[in-house]
Short mmCIF file of C-alpha atoms in Angstrom, two decimals:
data_model
loop_
_atom_site.label_atom_id
_atom_site.label_comp_id
_atom_site.label_asym_id
_atom_site.label_seq_id
_atom_site.Cartn_x
_atom_site.Cartn_y
_atom_site.Cartn_z
CA MET A 2 -60.89 -84.17 -98.12
CA PRO A 3 -58.56 -86.35 -100.26
CA TYR A 4 -54.81 -86.16 -99.63
CA PRO A 5 -52.54 -84.91 -102.46
CA LYS A 6 -50.91 -87.67 -104.43
CA LEU A 7 -47.34 -88.47 -103.45
CA GLN A 8 -45.99 -87.60 -106.89
CA HIS A 9 -47.59 -84.15 -106.68
CA LEU A 10 -45.84 -83.52 -103.36
CA ILE A 11 -42.51 -84.62 -104.82
CA VAL A 12 -42.90 -82.30 -107.82
CA PHE A 13 -43.86 -79.41 -105.51
CA ALA A 14 -40.83 -80.06 -103.28
CA ILE A 15 -38.48 -80.12 -106.28
CA LEU A 16 -39.90 -76.85 -107.61
CA LEU A 17 -39.61 -75.24 -104.18
CA LEU A 18 -36.01 -76.40 -103.81
CA GLY A 19 -35.17 -75.11 -107.30
CA CYS A 20 -36.63 -71.70 -106.47
CA LYS A 21 -34.64 -71.52 -103.24
CA GLN A 22 -31.43 -72.53 -105.01
CA GLN A 23 -32.00 -69.96 -107.76
CA LYS A 24 -32.74 -67.28 -105.16
CA THR A 25 -29.56 -68.16 -103.27
CA LYS A 26 -27.58 -68.16 -106.52
CA ASN A 27 -28.96 -64.77 -107.54
CA SER A 28 -28.10 -63.41 -104.10
CA LEU A 29 -24.53 -64.72 -104.40
CA ASN A 30 -24.24 -63.22 -107.88
CA LYS A 31 -25.15 -59.80 -106.49
CA THR A 32 -22.77 -59.91 -103.52
CA GLN A 33 -19.67 -61.19 -105.31
CA THR A 34 -17.05 -58.50 -105.82
CA ALA A 35 -14.89 -58.05 -108.89
CA GLN A 36 -12.06 -59.64 -106.93
CA ASP A 37 -14.21 -62.67 -106.04
CA ILE A 38 -15.18 -63.15 -109.66
CA ILE A 39 -11.62 -62.92 -110.99
CA ASN A 40 -10.31 -65.22 -108.24
CA GLN A 41 -12.86 -67.88 -109.20
CA SER A 42 -12.21 -67.41 -112.91
CA ILE A 43 -8.46 -67.88 -112.43
CA LEU A 44 -9.13 -70.97 -110.30
CA VAL A 45 -11.30 -72.73 -112.91
CA SER A 46 -8.77 -71.83 -115.62
CA GLY A 47 -5.80 -73.47 -113.93
CA GLY A 48 -5.08 -71.39 -110.84
CA ASP A 49 -1.53 -71.42 -109.51
CA GLY A 50 -0.48 -73.88 -112.20
CA PHE A 51 0.38 -70.94 -114.44
CA SER A 52 2.73 -69.40 -111.87
CA SER A 53 5.00 -72.48 -111.88
CA SER A 54 5.16 -73.59 -115.48
CA LYS A 55 6.98 -73.69 -118.79
CA ILE A 56 4.66 -72.98 -121.70
CA ARG A 57 5.52 -73.11 -125.41
CA PHE A 58 3.34 -72.33 -128.42
CA THR A 59 3.50 -70.93 -131.92
CA PHE A 60 1.59 -67.85 -133.00
CA ARG A 61 1.76 -66.43 -136.53
CA ASP A 62 4.92 -68.38 -137.40
CA LYS A 63 6.78 -67.28 -134.29
CA LEU A 64 7.75 -69.51 -131.37
CA TYR A 65 6.79 -68.23 -127.91
CA MET A 66 8.10 -69.58 -124.61
CA ALA A 67 7.14 -68.56 -121.08
CA LEU A 68 8.90 -69.58 -117.90
CA ARG A 69 7.12 -68.54 -114.71
CA ASN A 70 8.49 -69.70 -111.41
CA LYS A 71 6.86 -67.92 -108.47
CA ASN A 72 8.36 -64.41 -108.50
CA THR A 73 10.57 -64.82 -111.57
CA PHE A 74 9.55 -64.86 -115.21
CA GLN A 75 11.10 -65.05 -118.66
CA LEU A 76 8.94 -64.43 -121.73
CA GLU A 77 10.43 -65.11 -125.16
CA ARG A 78 9.68 -65.13 -128.85
CA GLN A 79 11.88 -66.53 -131.61
CA PHE A 80 11.65 -66.04 -135.36
CA SER A 81 13.69 -65.70 -138.54
CA GLU A 82 14.07 -62.39 -140.36
CA ASP A 83 15.27 -61.84 -143.91
CA SER A 84 17.58 -58.88 -144.48
CA GLU A 85 20.14 -58.03 -147.16
CA ASN A 86 20.23 -61.50 -148.72
CA SER A 87 20.76 -63.19 -145.36
CA VAL A 88 18.58 -64.74 -142.68
CA SER A 89 18.90 -63.67 -139.06
CA GLU A 90 17.64 -65.65 -136.10
CA ILE A 91 15.95 -63.27 -133.66
CA ARG A 92 15.35 -64.05 -130.01
CA ASP A 93 13.51 -61.45 -127.89
CA VAL A 94 13.65 -62.00 -124.12
CA LEU A 95 11.64 -60.12 -121.50
CA SER A 96 12.39 -60.98 -117.86
CA ASN A 97 12.70 -59.53 -114.38
CA GLU A 98 15.99 -58.06 -115.58
CA GLY A 99 14.42 -56.17 -118.49
CA PHE A 100 14.45 -56.69 -122.25
CA LYS A 101 17.19 -58.11 -124.49
CA ARG A 102 17.28 -58.88 -128.20
CA TYR A 103 19.62 -61.55 -129.52
CA ILE A 104 20.53 -61.71 -133.20
CA ASN A 105 22.22 -64.98 -134.19
CA LEU A 106 22.86 -65.72 -130.49
CA VAL A 107 24.59 -62.37 -129.90
CA VAL A 108 23.07 -59.62 -127.71
CA SER A 109 22.13 -56.70 -129.94
CA LYS A 110 22.17 -53.06 -128.91
CA VAL A 111 18.63 -51.72 -129.32
CA LYS A 112 17.43 -48.13 -128.96
CA ASP A 113 15.29 -47.59 -125.88
CA SER A 114 12.26 -46.65 -127.96
CA MET A 115 12.49 -49.84 -130.01
CA ALA A 116 13.27 -51.99 -126.96
CA SER A 117 10.04 -50.73 -125.34
CA LYS A 118 8.11 -51.54 -128.51
CA TYR A 119 9.56 -55.06 -128.79
CA ALA A 120 9.02 -55.74 -125.09
CA ALA A 121 5.38 -54.61 -125.28
CA SER A 122 4.80 -56.84 -128.31
CA VAL A 123 6.26 -59.90 -126.56
CA ASN A 124 4.36 -59.20 -123.35
CA SER A 125 1.05 -58.67 -125.17
CA VAL A 126 1.01 -62.12 -126.79
CA HIS A 127 1.98 -63.87 -123.56
CA TYR A 128 -0.55 -61.77 -121.58
CA PHE A 129 -3.49 -62.83 -123.75
CA SER A 130 -2.33 -66.44 -123.96
CA VAL A 131 -2.97 -67.17 -120.26
CA LEU A 132 -5.92 -64.93 -119.36
CA PRO A 133 -7.43 -64.49 -116.81
CA PHE A 134 -4.15 -65.37 -115.06
CA GLY A 135 -2.31 -62.09 -114.46
CA LEU A 136 -5.39 -60.13 -113.43
CA ASN A 137 -4.30 -60.24 -109.80
CA ASP A 138 -1.00 -58.45 -110.45
CA ASP A 139 -0.30 -55.52 -108.13
CA ALA A 140 -0.84 -52.90 -110.86
CA VAL A 141 -4.31 -54.18 -111.78
CA LYS A 142 -7.42 -52.33 -110.61
CA LYS A 143 -10.77 -54.13 -110.87
CA GLU A 144 -14.34 -52.84 -110.70
CA ARG A 145 -17.55 -54.79 -111.07
CA LEU A 146 -20.06 -53.43 -113.57
CA GLU A 147 -23.66 -54.51 -114.14
CA ASN A 148 -24.28 -58.06 -115.33
CA ARG A 149 -25.31 -58.42 -118.94
CA PHE A 150 -26.59 -61.09 -121.31
CA ILE A 151 -24.61 -62.08 -124.40
CA LYS A 152 -26.16 -64.67 -126.71
CA ASN A 153 -28.78 -65.43 -124.03
CA LYS A 154 -26.19 -66.24 -121.36
CA ASN A 155 -25.68 -64.25 -118.17
CA TYR A 156 -22.27 -62.65 -117.61
CA PHE A 157 -20.47 -60.84 -114.83
CA SER A 158 -18.85 -57.67 -116.18
CA VAL A 159 -15.47 -56.74 -114.69
CA GLU A 160 -13.64 -53.59 -115.75
CA VAL A 161 -9.84 -53.67 -115.48
CA THR A 162 -7.56 -50.64 -115.49
CA PHE A 163 -3.94 -50.23 -114.41
CA LYS A 164 -1.96 -48.13 -111.99
CA GLU A 165 0.64 -45.90 -113.60
CA ASN A 166 3.28 -47.30 -111.26
CA GLY A 167 3.89 -50.85 -112.45
CA GLY A 168 1.27 -50.74 -115.20
CA GLY A 169 3.80 -50.50 -118.01
CA GLU A 170 3.75 -48.19 -121.03
CA ASP A 171 0.13 -49.07 -121.76
CA PHE A 172 -1.21 -48.34 -118.29
CA GLU A 173 -3.99 -46.19 -119.78
CA ASP A 174 -5.50 -49.19 -121.59
CA LYS A 175 -8.92 -50.28 -120.34
CA PHE A 176 -10.37 -53.80 -120.43
CA ILE A 177 -13.78 -55.32 -119.75
CA TYR A 178 -14.03 -59.05 -119.11
CA TRP A 179 -17.34 -60.88 -119.40
CA VAL A 180 -17.25 -63.91 -117.10
CA ASN A 181 -19.93 -66.58 -117.44
CA THR A 182 -21.99 -66.69 -114.22
CA GLU A 183 -22.35 -70.48 -114.48
CA THR A 184 -18.81 -71.55 -115.41
CA PHE A 185 -16.78 -68.51 -114.30
CA LYS A 186 -14.86 -68.69 -117.57
CA VAL A 187 -13.98 -65.60 -119.60
CA ASP A 188 -15.94 -66.01 -122.85
CA TYR A 189 -15.62 -62.43 -124.11
CA LEU A 190 -13.41 -59.43 -123.51
CA ALA A 191 -12.96 -55.95 -124.94
CA TYR A 192 -10.22 -53.39 -124.59
CA SER A 193 -9.31 -49.87 -125.66
CA TYR A 194 -5.79 -48.69 -126.35
CA ASN A 195 -4.02 -45.55 -127.52
CA GLU A 196 -2.91 -45.29 -131.13
CA GLY A 197 -1.04 -42.53 -132.92
CA ASP A 198 -4.30 -41.27 -134.42
CA GLY A 199 -6.55 -41.81 -131.41
CA LYS A 200 -8.08 -44.65 -129.46
CA GLY A 201 -8.50 -48.13 -130.86
CA MET A 202 -10.92 -50.79 -129.62
CA ARG A 203 -11.12 -54.54 -129.93
CA PHE A 204 -13.68 -57.17 -128.96
CA ARG A 205 -12.68 -60.82 -128.61
CA GLU A 206 -14.83 -63.93 -128.61
CA ALA A 207 -13.21 -67.03 -127.11
CA TYR A 208 -13.47 -70.39 -128.89
CA ASN A 209 -11.60 -73.69 -129.18
CA GLU A 210 -11.22 -74.18 -125.43
CA ARG A 211 -8.78 -76.88 -124.36
CA TYR A 212 -7.06 -77.85 -121.12
CA ILE A 213 -3.41 -78.90 -121.21
CA GLU A 214 -1.92 -80.19 -117.95
CA GLY A 215 -4.89 -78.59 -116.19
CA LEU A 216 -4.37 -75.14 -117.74
CA ARG A 217 -7.06 -73.57 -119.93
CA PHE A 218 -6.21 -72.14 -123.33
CA VAL A 219 -8.55 -70.56 -125.89
CA ASP A 220 -8.35 -68.95 -129.31
CA TYR A 221 -10.16 -65.72 -130.17
CA ASN A 222 -12.13 -64.15 -132.95
CA ASN A 223 -10.78 -60.61 -132.96
CA TYR A 224 -13.21 -57.82 -133.92
CA LYS A 225 -13.20 -54.05 -134.16
CA PRO A 226 -16.19 -51.66 -134.26
CA LYS A 227 -17.12 -50.23 -137.64
CA MET A 228 -17.77 -46.85 -135.99
CA SER A 229 -14.99 -45.06 -134.12
CA SER A 230 -17.56 -43.47 -131.79
CA ALA A 231 -18.49 -46.81 -130.17
CA ASP A 232 -18.29 -47.19 -126.41
CA LEU A 233 -16.37 -50.10 -124.92
CA LYS A 234 -19.36 -51.24 -122.83
CA ASP A 235 -21.56 -51.35 -125.94
CA LEU A 236 -19.35 -53.71 -127.95
CA PRO A 237 -21.36 -56.84 -126.95
CA ASN A 238 -24.50 -55.19 -128.40
CA LEU A 239 -22.64 -54.39 -131.62
CA PHE A 240 -21.29 -57.95 -131.70
CA GLU A 241 -24.79 -59.46 -131.44
CA SER A 242 -26.17 -57.11 -134.08
CA GLY A 243 -23.36 -57.91 -136.54
CA SER A 244 -21.92 -54.40 -136.35
CA LEU A 245 -18.34 -55.49 -135.63
CA GLU A 246 -15.75 -56.25 -138.28
CA LEU A 247 -13.80 -59.50 -137.94
CA LEU A 248 -10.13 -58.54 -138.23
CA SER A 249 -8.31 -61.77 -137.45
CA ARG A 250 -8.24 -64.99 -135.48
CA ILE A 251 -5.88 -65.31 -132.54
CA GLU A 252 -4.83 -68.96 -132.70
CA LEU A 253 -2.24 -70.60 -130.47
CA LYS A 254 -0.79 -73.75 -132.00
CA GLN A 255 1.44 -76.60 -130.83
CA ILE A 256 0.96 -75.72 -127.15
CA THR A 257 3.05 -77.66 -124.64
CA VAL A 258 2.99 -77.25 -120.88
CA GLU A 259 5.45 -78.44 -118.23
CA LEU A 260 4.37 -77.88 -114.64
CA LEU A 261 7.17 -77.08 -112.20
CA ASN A 262 7.09 -78.51 -108.68
#
């Protein structure tokens, strides 16, 4: 009986190895916890670099600055505001010590209700700017959902909710992050939040990825469902079928990063 040709054996060995690798990969995909997935996603996006850094960027004509140094942080936004035929320079500062608003370099007395609103607005922009960094904060609860395909790519699905203690005013908000199983990068996310007239929902598609000093930044196409009855988990289906309305683009400009040692 003739022996198989060498090239046939090589092809067979490669196919066998590929099957074993795919089987191992699928097994790993099934056993990884939500915490494992988020840990890896943070790592490929810059890891601990975010926790010791100074980051500046502009967003919708406002200047944002973030200082994070281990257990201390200071998140700012600066902008000009026209009022009564004059221009005021506003500086909002959220830190470990709480929130302060400066008007023309002078600390302004702000009602508690408005201070909470300003602080939440500042925190929201900075929160989204460095995702998935921040998803290992003490108040964050993570749960792995079933994998799903979006635009023919396989994604881990991780649901994020928040503890009431330490979760801030918006602790009832719910997020789902879709993390690419190949790259471990967050390509899509969705979240629900409370509004005065009920719940609102958003779906974001990441684009314009760039690394600055080893830290990953992206912009987002920001969508909302056309039907208020939509479920958060179903937003990827609505996105693929064209049933989401594009509201805005979340674009960070003039980003600079200084890593602290």
